[in-house]
Structure formats: structure tokens, C-alpha cells
């Protein structure tokens, strides 16, 4: 197929080509998770080396989620990925239903493929939805608990605003929302760097790019939960020196992280008094009641 004649009809650098088809960069950026699902899903989702590592890294989160659930509850997992939470939660606890929503079809395919073969997961009915979290095709007040793990941070803040309204709409009165690893703190050096990057994306006309981390102030988070009660913000992690320098090329960045940032952060964490550690938290997890 000769596409030369159409070159002038396309906006400059607005598409990427795959198998002779032009894909709008907006779409290509959305499907980055499809590619990651094929390459290395455990690394993409929870920075785990393998399944065993993913299980270890997930253990604390799973026991936290469990305490907010009763048998028979419907759990909504927004940005469910390949169903990491379901994989470790459902064998421990059968539910009334598990609703997994994700904009990546590939991630959902991995989830379904595993679920269909694991009896301890199949005790819980599963509904998989290939949809965006800010336009949930779900009835009002239909789920008991909603979880969001490592999803908001990759989205533009206007998407998160809309997603929170949707999540509030679909949770039953008295139900909970649990948000993990989604609100990195802007009051950190990583946060200052990330905010500068967002300004650059805005100037380049690509503010909605799905991928770079978005950072939050405490006040901004509380505003997102204004329709909820009993809001608990939990500071998590510790960091002073930025773990990554986004403007450094890959190899130098890895050297920075392994040789400078990680060891220095460990020393600083060791010498910081316990009561001051929350001021150096990496992110906030949030639990709230509708
Ligand atoms: C880092 S992974 C986390 C997966 C899962 N929550 C976990 O903790 O194992 C992020 C997932 O969120 C999905 N995602 C990101 N933005 C989304 C959006 N706006 N709507 C639906 N899914 C989204 C991605 O496709 C990806 O599967």
C-alpha cells in the first residue's frame, strides 16, 4: 500500500505505523499496557521479578483488602491489569462477585486465561470489562468495595476527578473505597521533578499522555474524596533522594538509582526518627467509606 500521497493530510508526528496501518499516538499511548501485558506483566504491574516476587510484594495489600470484605460481597477492581489482586485474594476468600475493569484488552485476556483454569478463583463469579475507569458501564450502588491499585498515578488528573465520581456512584452506601500506590506525594524531590515533567508535557501539547507519574498534595487528595466519610490517608514508604532522574538516559539512570539513590535513602531512613518518617513518605494510600 502506498501511503506517500496522504503524508500531507496527517498532522506532523501524530501517528505511529504498525503493519501498514497508522495509529494515532493518542491511541498508541493508551495501549502501552497492551504491549506490557505481552512483554512482562508482573514487572509492569508491580515491578516484580517473577510470580513468586509478586506474591511476596502483594501479601500485605491482600490482607489489608480482606479485612474490608465479607463473603458474598461484590468487589470492583479498577484498572485490574492481569488480575494480580484476584489471583492472591480469591483463593483465600470466595466473594459474591469480582468485577475487573481495564482499558487494556491484553491484560484482561491474561486475567481470563488464568481464571478459567484455577478452581479456587472460579468459586467467585467474574465480570471483566474492557473500559475506562472514568466511564464505568456499571449500575449505581452495585458494589460493596472498590479497589484501585497503581492506576491513578499514570492518568491525567482530570481523568482521576471523573473516575472518583464514577467510583462513588457505583459503591453502595456504607461501602468502601481502597486506593493503593496511586497518590505519590508532590512534597518530595521526585514530586518536584514530576511536576516539572507535566509542565513540559503541557507545553508540548500532550497533557493527557498515559504513563508519566502524577503527584498529589494532601489537600488535592482530600478534595477527591469529598463525597466520602471516615477518610484515612496513610503515608507509605520513605524517600529523600529521587530514585529516578527522568532526564537521564537509561544506563546512567540505573547507575544513579543503584549506586547513589537507593543506598543513600537506606542510610537516611535508618537515621530518621520514627515520628518524622511520615514527612518523607513516597505516597499516600487511602481508605474511605461512602
Ligand atoms: C500498574 S498496572 C496495575 C494493575 C493492578 N491494579 C495491580 O495492582 O496489579 C495499571 C493498570 O491500569 C490500567 N489503566 C490505566 N489507566 C486506566 C484507565 N484510565 N482506565 C482503565 N484502566 C486503566 C492499565 O491498563 C493497567 O492494566
Coordinates of C-alpha atoms and ligand atoms in Angstrom, one line a residue:
X1 CA 0.0 0.0 0.0
X2 CA 1.4 3.4 -1.0
X3 CA 0.6 6.0 1.6
X4 CA 3.0 8.7 0.3
X5 CA 0.2 10.7 -1.2
X6 CA -1.5 11.1 2.1
X7 CA 1.5 12.3 4.0
X8 CA 0.4 16.0 3.9
X9 CA -3.0 15.1 5.3
X10 CA -1.6 13.9 8.6
X11 CA -0.6 16.2 11.5
X12 CA 3.2 16.3 12.0
X13 CA 4.3 13.3 14.1
X14 CA 0.8 12.5 15.1
X15 CA 0.8 8.8 14.2
X16 CA 2.9 5.7 14.5
X17 CA 2.9 2.9 11.9
X18 CA 2.1 -0.8 12.6
X19 CA 1.8 -3.3 9.8
X20 CA 0.9 -0.7 7.3
X21 CA -1.7 1.0 9.5
X22 CA -1.3 4.4 11.0
X23 CA -2.2 4.5 14.7
X24 CA -2.9 7.9 16.3
X25 CA -0.4 8.5 19.0
X26 CA -3.2 9.2 21.5
X27 CA -4.4 5.6 21.0
X28 CA -0.9 4.1 20.9
X29 CA -0.2 5.7 24.2
X30 CA -3.3 4.2 25.7
X31 CA -2.4 0.8 24.5
X32 CA 1.1 0.9 26.1
X33 CA -0.4 -1.6 28.7
X34 CA -1.3 -4.0 25.9
X35 CA 2.4 -4.2 25.0
X36 CA 3.5 -4.5 28.6
X37 CA 1.0 -7.3 29.1
X38 CA 2.7 -9.3 26.4
X39 CA 6.3 -8.4 27.4
X40 CA 6.4 -8.8 31.2
X41 CA 3.1 -8.3 33.0
X42 CA 4.4 -8.9 36.6
X43 CA 7.1 -6.3 36.1
X44 CA 4.7 -3.8 34.5
X45 CA 2.1 -4.2 37.2
X46 CA 4.1 -4.4 40.5
X47 CA 7.8 -4.2 39.5
X48 CA 8.2 -7.9 40.4
X49 CA 10.9 -10.1 39.0
X50 CA 8.6 -13.1 38.8
X51 CA 5.4 -14.6 40.1
X52 CA 7.0 -15.5 43.5
X53 CA 8.2 -12.0 44.0
X54 CA 4.8 -10.6 43.0
X55 CA 3.2 -12.9 45.7
X56 CA 5.6 -11.5 48.4
X57 CA 5.0 -7.9 47.3
X58 CA 1.3 -8.4 47.3
X59 CA 0.9 -10.2 50.7
X60 CA 0.4 -7.1 52.9
X61 CA -2.0 -5.5 50.5
X62 CA -4.1 -8.6 50.2
X63 CA -4.5 -9.0 53.9
X64 CA -5.5 -5.3 54.2
X65 CA -8.1 -5.7 51.4
X66 CA -9.5 -8.8 53.1
X67 CA -10.4 -7.0 56.3
X68 CA -12.9 -4.8 54.4
X69 CA -14.7 -7.7 52.7
X70 CA -17.3 -10.3 53.7
X71 CA -18.3 -13.4 51.8
X72 CA -21.0 -12.5 49.3
X73 CA -19.6 -9.0 48.7
X74 CA -19.1 -7.7 45.2
X75 CA -15.6 -6.3 44.7
X76 CA -14.8 -3.8 41.9
X77 CA -11.1 -3.7 40.8
X78 CA -10.5 -0.5 38.8
X79 CA -7.5 -1.0 36.4
X80 CA -7.4 -4.6 37.4
X81 CA -4.5 -5.5 35.0
X82 CA -3.9 -9.3 34.7
X83 CA -5.9 -9.7 37.9
X84 CA -3.0 -9.8 40.4
X85 CA -5.2 -9.0 43.3
X86 CA -7.8 -11.6 42.3
X87 CA -5.0 -14.2 41.9
X88 CA -3.9 -13.9 45.6
X89 CA -7.2 -12.8 47.2
X90 CA -9.8 -15.2 45.7
X91 CA -8.1 -18.5 46.8
X92 CA -8.2 -17.1 50.4
X93 CA -11.8 -15.8 50.2
X94 CA -14.7 -16.5 47.9
X95 CA -16.8 -13.5 47.1
X96 CA -20.3 -12.8 45.6
X97 CA -18.6 -11.4 42.5
X98 CA -15.3 -9.8 41.2
X99 CA -15.6 -7.0 38.6
X100 CA -12.3 -6.3 36.8
X101 CA -12.2 -3.1 34.7
X102 CA -9.2 -2.3 32.5
X103 CA -8.6 -0.3 29.3
X104 CA -6.1 -2.9 28.2
X105 CA -7.7 -5.9 26.4
X106 CA -4.5 -7.8 26.6
X107 CA -4.3 -7.5 30.4
X108 CA -7.9 -8.7 30.7
X109 CA -7.1 -11.6 28.3
X110 CA -4.3 -12.8 30.7
X111 CA -6.7 -12.5 33.6
X112 CA -9.4 -14.6 31.9
X113 CA -7.0 -17.2 30.7
X114 CA -5.7 -17.8 34.3
X115 CA -9.1 -17.6 36.0
X116 CA -10.6 -20.2 33.6
X117 CA -8.0 -22.7 34.8
X118 CA -7.9 -22.0 38.6
X119 CA -10.7 -23.7 40.6
X120 CA -10.1 -21.6 43.7
X121 CA -10.6 -18.4 41.7
X122 CA -13.6 -19.8 39.8
X123 CA -15.6 -20.1 43.1
X124 CA -16.1 -16.3 42.7
X125 CA -18.1 -15.2 39.6
X126 CA -16.0 -12.9 37.4
X127 CA -17.1 -10.0 35.2
X128 CA -14.3 -8.5 33.0
X129 CA -14.9 -5.1 31.4
X130 CA -12.7 -3.5 28.8
X131 CA -13.5 0.1 29.7
X132 CA -12.0 3.3 31.1
X133 CA -12.3 3.9 34.8
X134 CA -13.9 7.3 34.3
X135 CA -16.8 5.9 32.3
X136 CA -17.8 2.7 34.2
X137 CA -20.5 0.7 32.5
X138 CA -21.8 -0.3 35.9
X139 CA -25.2 0.4 37.7
X140 CA -25.4 2.9 40.6
X141 CA -24.8 1.5 44.1
X142 CA -24.0 -2.0 42.9
X143 CA -20.6 -2.9 44.5
X144 CA -19.6 -3.2 48.2
X145 CA -15.9 -2.4 47.9
X146 CA -13.9 -0.7 45.1
X147 CA -10.1 -1.0 44.9
X148 CA -7.7 1.0 42.8
X149 CA -4.1 -0.2 42.9
X150 CA -1.3 1.7 41.0
X151 CA -3.7 3.2 38.4
X152 CA -4.5 6.8 39.2
X153 CA -0.8 7.9 39.1
X154 CA -0.5 7.2 35.4
X155 CA -3.6 9.2 34.5
X156 CA -4.1 12.9 33.9
X157 CA -5.7 14.4 37.0
X158 CA -8.9 15.3 35.1
X159 CA -9.4 11.6 34.4
X160 CA -8.9 10.8 38.1
X161 CA -11.5 13.5 39.1
X162 CA -14.1 11.8 36.8
X163 CA -13.1 8.3 37.9
X164 CA -13.6 9.2 41.6
X165 CA -17.2 10.4 40.8
X166 CA -17.8 7.2 38.9
X167 CA -16.4 5.1 41.8
X168 CA -18.5 7.0 44.3
X169 CA -21.6 6.4 42.1
X170 CA -21.2 2.6 41.9
X171 CA -20.4 1.9 45.5
X172 CA -23.3 1.0 47.8
X173 CA -24.0 3.4 50.7
X174 CA -21.7 2.2 53.6
X175 CA -19.3 0.6 51.1
X176 CA -15.6 1.3 51.0
X177 CA -13.0 2.6 48.5
X178 CA -9.4 1.4 49.0
X179 CA -6.7 3.2 47.0
X180 CA -3.2 1.8 47.0
X181 CA 0.0 3.2 45.4
X182 CA -1.9 5.8 43.5
X183 CA -1.1 9.1 45.1
X184 CA 2.7 9.9 45.0
X185 CA 3.4 12.9 47.2
X186 CA 4.3 16.2 45.4
X187 CA 6.1 17.4 48.5
X188 CA 9.2 15.3 47.7
X189 CA 12.1 15.8 45.3
X190 CA 10.6 13.2 43.0
X191 CA 7.4 15.2 43.1
X192 CA 9.1 18.4 42.1
X193 CA 10.7 16.7 39.2
X194 CA 7.4 15.0 38.1
X195 CA 5.5 18.3 38.3
X196 CA 8.2 19.9 36.0
X197 CA 7.7 17.0 33.5
X198 CA 4.0 17.5 33.5
X199 CA 4.6 21.2 32.7
X200 CA 6.8 20.1 29.8
X201 CA 4.1 17.7 28.5
X202 CA 1.6 20.6 28.7
X203 CA 3.9 22.8 26.7
X204 CA 4.4 20.0 24.1
X205 CA 0.6 19.8 23.7
X206 CA 0.4 16.2 25.2
X207 CA -1.0 16.8 28.7
X208 CA -3.1 13.6 28.7
X209 CA -0.2 11.1 28.0
X210 CA -0.9 7.9 30.0
X211 CA 2.3 6.9 31.6
X212 CA 4.2 9.6 33.5
X213 CA 3.5 9.7 37.2
X214 CA 1.3 12.4 38.5
X215 CA 2.0 13.8 42.0
X216 CA -0.5 14.9 44.7
X217 CA -0.8 17.3 47.6
X218 CA -2.7 16.1 50.7
X219 CA -5.4 18.8 50.1
X220 CA -5.9 17.6 46.5
X221 CA -6.5 14.0 47.6
X222 CA -9.0 15.1 50.3
X223 CA -10.9 17.0 47.7
X224 CA -11.2 13.9 45.5
X225 CA -12.9 12.1 48.5
X226 CA -15.3 14.9 49.4
X227 CA -18.3 12.6 48.8
X228 CA -16.9 10.0 51.3
X229 CA -16.7 9.7 55.1
X230 CA -14.1 8.3 57.5
X231 CA -11.3 9.2 55.1
X232 CA -7.9 7.8 56.2
X233 CA -4.7 8.9 54.5
X234 CA -1.8 6.5 55.2
X235 CA 1.7 7.7 54.5
X236 CA 3.7 4.8 52.8
X237 CA 7.4 4.3 52.1
X238 CA 10.4 6.6 52.6
X239 CA 12.5 8.6 50.2
X240 CA 14.6 11.7 50.2
X241 CA 16.9 11.3 47.2
X242 CA 14.9 10.9 43.9
X243 CA 15.0 7.2 42.8
X244 CA 15.0 8.2 39.2
X245 CA 16.1 11.2 37.3
X246 CA 13.8 11.2 34.3
X247 CA 16.0 13.4 32.1
X248 CA 19.0 10.9 32.4
X249 CA 19.4 8.2 29.7
X250 CA 18.6 4.6 30.7
X251 CA 22.0 3.3 31.8
X252 CA 23.1 6.4 33.7
X253 CA 19.7 6.5 35.4
X254 CA 20.1 2.8 36.5
X255 CA 23.6 3.7 37.9
X256 CA 22.1 6.7 39.7
X257 CA 19.4 4.6 41.3
X258 CA 21.5 1.6 42.3
X259 CA 24.8 3.3 43.3
X260 CA 23.6 6.7 44.8
X261 CA 19.8 7.0 45.4
X262 CA 19.0 3.6 46.9
X263 CA 21.9 3.3 49.4
X264 CA 21.6 7.0 50.5
X265 CA 17.9 6.6 51.1
X266 CA 18.5 3.5 53.2
X267 CA 21.0 5.3 55.4
X268 CA 18.8 8.4 55.7
X269 CA 15.8 6.2 56.6
X270 CA 17.9 4.4 59.3
X271 CA 18.8 7.7 61.0
X272 CA 15.5 9.5 60.7
X273 CA 13.4 9.3 63.9
X274 CA 10.2 7.3 63.5
X275 CA 7.9 10.2 64.2
X276 CA 9.5 12.2 61.3
X277 CA 9.3 9.4 58.7
X278 CA 5.7 10.3 57.5
X279 CA 7.1 13.6 56.3
X280 CA 9.3 11.7 53.8
X281 CA 6.6 9.2 52.7
X282 CA 6.7 8.3 49.0
X283 CA 2.9 8.1 48.6
X284 CA -0.5 8.0 50.4
X285 CA -2.8 5.0 50.4
X286 CA -6.4 6.0 51.1
X287 CA -9.3 4.2 52.8
X288 CA -12.8 5.8 52.8
X289 CA -16.4 5.0 53.5
X290 CA -19.4 6.1 51.3
Ligands
LIG1 C1 0.3 -0.7 37.1 S1 -1.0 -1.6 36.4 C2 -1.8 -2.1 37.9 C3 -2.7 -3.3 37.8 C4 -3.4 -3.8 39.0 N1 -4.3 -2.8 39.6 C5 -2.5 -4.3 40.1 O1 -2.2 -3.5 41.0 O2 -2.0 -5.4 39.9 C6 -2.1 -0.4 35.8 C7 -3.3 -1.0 35.1 O3 -4.3 0.1 35.0 C8 -4.8 0.1 33.7 N2 -5.3 1.5 33.5 C9 -4.5 2.6 33.5 N3 -5.3 3.7 33.3 C10 -6.6 3.2 33.1 C11 -7.8 3.9 32.8 N4 -7.9 5.2 32.7 N5 -8.9 3.1 32.7 C12 -8.8 1.7 32.8 N6 -7.7 1.1 33.1 C13 -6.5 1.8 33.2 C14 -3.7 -0.3 32.8 O4 -4.2 -0.9 31.6 C15 -3.0 -1.4 33.6 O5 -3.5 -2.7 33.4

